[in-house]
Short mmCIF file of C-alpha atoms in Angstrom, two decimals:
data_model
loop_
_atom_site.label_atom_id
_atom_site.label_comp_id
_atom_site.label_asym_id
_atom_site.label_seq_id
_atom_site.Cartn_x
_atom_site.Cartn_y
_atom_site.Cartn_z
CA UNK H 20 -15.69 -105.40 43.84
CA UNK H 21 -17.88 -102.48 42.86
CA UNK H 22 -16.08 -99.61 41.17
CA UNK H 23 -17.50 -97.00 43.55
CA UNK H 24 -18.64 -98.02 47.01
CA UNK H 25 -20.69 -96.15 49.59
CA UNK H 26 -22.39 -97.15 52.81
CA UNK H 27 -26.10 -97.22 51.97
CA UNK H 28 -27.15 -95.91 55.39
CA UNK H 29 -29.43 -94.55 56.57
CA UNK H 30 -27.11 -92.20 58.39
CA UNK H 31 -28.94 -90.28 61.11
CA UNK H 32 -27.39 -87.03 62.35
CA UNK H 33 -28.84 -84.47 64.79
CA UNK H 34 -29.58 -81.00 63.49
CA UNK H 35 -26.57 -78.71 63.81
CA UNK H 36 -24.04 -81.54 63.87
CA UNK H 37 -21.50 -82.55 61.23
CA UNK H 38 -22.55 -85.25 58.76
CA UNK H 39 -19.70 -87.31 57.29
CA UNK H 40 -20.23 -89.30 54.10
CA UNK H 41 -17.60 -91.63 52.70
CA UNK H 42 -16.81 -93.22 49.36
CA UNK H 43 -14.07 -95.51 48.03
CA UNK H 44 -13.23 -96.22 44.41
CA UNK H 45 -11.25 -98.89 42.61
CA UNK H 46 -9.84 -97.18 39.48
CA UNK H 47 -6.46 -95.75 40.52
CA UNK H 48 -6.30 -93.64 37.34
CA UNK H 49 -9.44 -91.66 38.20
CA UNK H 50 -8.91 -87.91 38.21
CA UNK H 51 -12.32 -86.32 38.77
CA UNK H 52 -14.66 -86.86 41.70
CA UNK H 53 -18.13 -85.57 42.41
CA UNK H 54 -20.81 -85.48 45.08
CA UNK H 55 -24.46 -85.27 44.07
CA UNK H 56 -27.52 -84.80 46.25
CA UNK H 57 -30.81 -86.42 45.29
CA UNK H 58 -34.13 -85.72 46.94
CA UNK H 59 -36.80 -88.40 46.72
CA UNK H 60 -38.46 -88.36 43.31
CA UNK H 61 -36.04 -85.81 41.90
CA UNK H 62 -32.97 -85.93 39.69
CA UNK H 63 -29.43 -85.76 41.12
CA UNK H 64 -27.94 -82.30 41.51
CA UNK H 65 -24.24 -81.52 41.76
CA UNK H 66 -22.96 -80.30 45.14
CA UNK H 67 -19.19 -80.50 44.83
CA UNK H 68 -16.46 -81.55 42.46
CA UNK H 69 -12.86 -82.18 43.48
CA UNK H 70 -9.81 -82.98 41.40
CA UNK H 71 -6.76 -82.61 43.70
CA UNK H 72 -5.74 -84.25 46.95
CA UNK H 73 -6.84 -82.35 50.03
CA UNK H 74 -9.91 -80.40 51.02
CA UNK H 75 -12.24 -78.20 49.04
CA UNK H 76 -14.79 -76.06 50.85
CA UNK H 77 -18.00 -74.50 49.57
CA UNK H 78 -20.23 -73.00 52.23
CA UNK H 79 -21.27 -75.71 54.68
CA UNK H 80 -19.86 -78.44 52.44
CA UNK H 81 -16.28 -79.76 52.40
CA UNK H 82 -15.08 -82.44 49.99
CA UNK H 83 -11.94 -84.37 50.87
CA UNK H 84 -9.87 -86.44 48.45
CA UNK H 85 -7.07 -88.92 49.17
CA UNK H 86 -5.95 -90.55 45.92
CA UNK H 87 -3.36 -92.76 47.62
CA UNK H 88 -6.12 -94.34 49.72
CA UNK H 89 -8.68 -94.08 46.88
CA UNK H 90 -11.04 -92.33 49.24
CA UNK H 91 -13.41 -89.39 48.88
CA UNK H 92 -15.55 -87.89 51.60
CA UNK H 93 -18.12 -85.16 52.05
CA UNK H 94 -18.60 -83.24 55.28
CA UNK H 95 -21.74 -81.21 55.90
CA UNK H 96 -21.40 -78.73 58.77
CA UNK H 97 -24.33 -77.35 60.75
CA UNK H 98 -26.64 -80.01 59.27
CA UNK H 99 -30.17 -78.85 58.50
CA UNK H 100 -33.36 -80.88 57.96
CA UNK H 101 -33.22 -79.77 54.32
CA UNK H 102 -29.97 -81.74 53.99
CA UNK H 103 -31.96 -84.98 54.38
CA UNK H 104 -31.49 -86.71 51.02
CA UNK H 105 -29.49 -89.42 49.29
CA UNK H 106 -25.91 -88.45 48.51
CA UNK H 107 -24.25 -90.02 45.49
CA UNK H 108 -20.51 -90.28 45.04
CA UNK H 109 -19.35 -90.30 41.41
CA UNK H 110 -15.97 -90.92 39.84
CA UNK H 111 -14.83 -90.24 36.30
CA UNK H 112 -13.15 -93.31 34.83
CA UNK H 113 -9.51 -92.99 33.82
CA UNK H 114 -10.64 -93.31 30.19
CA UNK H 115 -12.37 -89.95 30.81
CA UNK H 116 -15.44 -90.99 28.83
CA UNK H 117 -17.86 -92.02 31.56
CA UNK H 118 -18.75 -91.31 35.16
CA UNK H 119 -19.48 -94.17 37.53
CA UNK H 120 -21.82 -93.68 40.49
CA UNK H 121 -21.98 -95.33 43.87
CA UNK H 122 -25.32 -96.62 45.10
CA UNK H 123 -25.74 -93.64 47.43
CA UNK H 124 -25.95 -92.97 51.16
CA UNK H 125 -29.29 -91.94 52.63
CA UNK H 126 -28.83 -89.12 55.14
CA UNK H 127 -31.49 -88.16 57.66
CA UNK H 128 -31.15 -85.03 59.81
CA UNK H 129 -33.23 -85.31 62.96
CA UNK H 130 -34.50 -82.10 64.64
CA UNK K 2 -30.75 -76.01 34.66
CA UNK K 3 -28.61 -77.30 31.79
CA UNK K 4 -31.46 -77.15 29.28
CA UNK K 5 -32.22 -80.88 29.36
CA UNK K 6 -35.70 -82.26 28.81
CA UNK K 7 -36.90 -85.84 28.74
CA UNK K 8 -40.03 -87.24 27.18
CA UNK K 9 -42.25 -88.84 28.14
CA UNK K 10 -41.99 -88.18 31.88
CA UNK K 11 -44.13 -91.19 32.73
CA UNK K 12 -44.99 -94.25 30.68
CA UNK K 13 -46.77 -97.53 31.35
CA UNK K 14 -46.39 -100.22 28.75
CA UNK K 15 -46.78 -103.96 28.33
CA UNK K 16 -44.14 -106.64 28.09
CA UNK K 17 -42.92 -107.16 24.55
CA UNK K 18 -43.74 -103.71 23.22
CA UNK K 19 -41.07 -101.34 21.88
CA UNK K 20 -40.46 -98.14 23.82
CA UNK K 21 -38.42 -95.07 22.91
CA UNK K 22 -37.37 -92.43 25.39
CA UNK K 23 -36.12 -89.07 24.21
CA UNK K 24 -33.53 -86.75 25.70
CA UNK K 25 -33.25 -83.25 24.30
CA UNK K 26 -30.64 -80.62 25.11
CA UNK K 27 -30.41 -77.04 23.96
CA UNK K 28 -26.76 -76.16 24.70
CA UNK K 29 -24.82 -78.17 22.10
CA UNK K 30 -23.05 -80.48 24.57
CA UNK K 31 -20.98 -83.21 22.99
CA UNK K 32 -21.41 -85.94 25.61
CA UNK K 33 -24.82 -87.37 26.52
CA UNK K 34 -25.63 -90.30 28.79
CA UNK K 35 -28.51 -92.62 29.67
CA UNK K 36 -28.73 -94.07 33.19
CA UNK K 37 -31.27 -96.18 34.97
CA UNK K 38 -31.86 -95.95 38.70
CA UNK K 39 -33.24 -98.74 40.81
CA UNK K 40 -33.45 -99.11 44.61
CA UNK K 41 -30.16 -100.39 46.00
CA UNK K 42 -28.29 -99.97 42.71
CA UNK K 43 -27.80 -96.27 42.41
CA UNK K 44 -27.31 -94.91 38.91
CA UNK K 45 -26.14 -97.42 36.32
CA UNK K 46 -24.89 -96.36 32.92
CA UNK K 47 -26.77 -97.86 29.96
CA UNK K 48 -25.22 -96.14 26.94
CA UNK K 49 -23.47 -92.89 26.22
CA UNK K 50 -22.66 -90.76 23.19
CA UNK K 51 -19.59 -88.64 22.46
CA UNK K 52 -20.92 -87.09 19.27
CA UNK K 53 -23.42 -87.45 16.46
CA UNK K 54 -23.59 -91.13 15.49
CA UNK K 55 -20.86 -91.95 18.07
CA UNK K 56 -22.13 -94.13 20.90
CA UNK K 57 -20.78 -96.74 23.29
CA UNK K 58 -22.11 -99.23 25.80
CA UNK K 59 -22.26 -98.80 29.54
CA UNK K 60 -22.48 -101.43 32.26
CA UNK K 61 -26.14 -102.46 31.69
CA UNK K 62 -26.63 -102.14 27.92
CA UNK K 63 -28.31 -105.50 27.20
CA UNK K 64 -31.84 -105.00 25.89
CA UNK K 65 -31.25 -101.32 25.04
CA UNK K 66 -30.15 -99.48 21.94
CA UNK K 67 -29.47 -95.79 21.34
CA UNK K 68 -29.27 -93.37 18.48
CA UNK K 69 -27.97 -89.86 18.07
CA UNK K 70 -28.61 -88.38 14.65
CA UNK K 71 -28.52 -84.77 15.89
CA UNK K 72 -26.41 -83.13 18.58
CA UNK K 73 -29.46 -82.13 20.58
CA UNK K 74 -31.28 -85.49 20.68
CA UNK K 75 -30.28 -88.80 22.25
CA UNK K 76 -32.83 -91.60 21.97
CA UNK K 77 -33.00 -94.73 24.12
CA UNK K 78 -34.96 -97.67 22.72
CA UNK K 79 -36.16 -100.79 24.45
CA UNK K 80 -36.77 -103.09 21.48
CA UNK K 81 -39.01 -105.45 23.45
CA UNK K 82 -39.71 -104.21 26.94
CA UNK K 83 -39.47 -106.60 29.89
CA UNK K 84 -40.61 -106.18 33.50
CA UNK K 85 -36.95 -106.01 34.59
CA UNK K 86 -36.69 -102.74 32.66
CA UNK K 87 -39.19 -101.06 34.95
CA UNK K 88 -37.11 -98.22 36.33
CA UNK K 89 -36.48 -94.51 36.41
CA UNK K 90 -34.38 -93.40 33.46
CA UNK K 91 -32.19 -90.32 33.62
CA UNK K 92 -30.48 -88.56 30.78
CA UNK K 93 -27.38 -86.49 31.49
CA UNK K 94 -25.04 -84.19 29.63
CA UNK K 95 -21.43 -83.39 30.33
CA UNK K 96 -20.75 -79.71 30.46
CA UNK K 97 -17.70 -78.23 28.82
CA UNK K 98 -18.01 -75.14 31.00
CA UNK K 99 -17.46 -77.02 34.29
CA UNK K 100 -14.76 -79.62 33.79
CA UNK K 101 -16.26 -83.08 33.42
CA UNK K 102 -19.41 -82.19 35.33
CA UNK K 103 -22.62 -84.02 34.50
CA UNK K 104 -26.05 -82.46 34.73
CA UNK K 105 -29.21 -84.51 34.76
CA UNK K 106 -32.60 -84.26 33.14
CA UNK K 107 -35.80 -84.63 35.17
CA UNK K 108 -36.13 -88.38 34.56
CA UNK K 109 -38.67 -90.74 32.99
CA UNK K 110 -40.54 -93.24 35.13
CA UNK K 111 -41.18 -96.36 33.04
CA UNK K 112 -43.40 -99.22 34.18
CA UNK K 113 -43.51 -102.44 32.18
CA UNK K 114 -46.47 -104.65 33.07
#
């Protein structure tokens, strides 16, 4: 079992709709969770971090965390073509020394 | 921009040659990381450092070594490059300002022929 799992996609969403990206993790002791966006040929950039159960909103982005289910999600409201990218879920190991990444979900927003 | 640079940005080399990639940061961060990224595998941790001369292995450390003699520089060495090490290599730092958050350098595209 991979430590951080994501559906590789591609996930195709119409412009203006809500895109929902999901991630599960195996280390129950994990405390810090992140979503990164990566455009083709570029380095990953941080979108959201979340540390407590529940929702955290930042503009059009909402991160959701459920530690009991070991599940993290990212919602993107009013999806724009510029949101087309690969989204990486990342989890800090319970040892707090390293961050483990999922393989990413490719999101495509169609006009 | 977390003040991270990587050099070289692109390199083509031949099998069996040694290669060193450099990561340089300007903001005195304690933690530094080397990842490789390949299609279908996402980002995989090679080695990381938690201080000068303090390093540890990640999940794909075989064939790689690292050194950190100064806070600002973290070097990744392929002692004898193989074609399986063709990849994009990213350096990252962990910021003390934003709890646990990693920021990435621009990446190095390495091709081993």
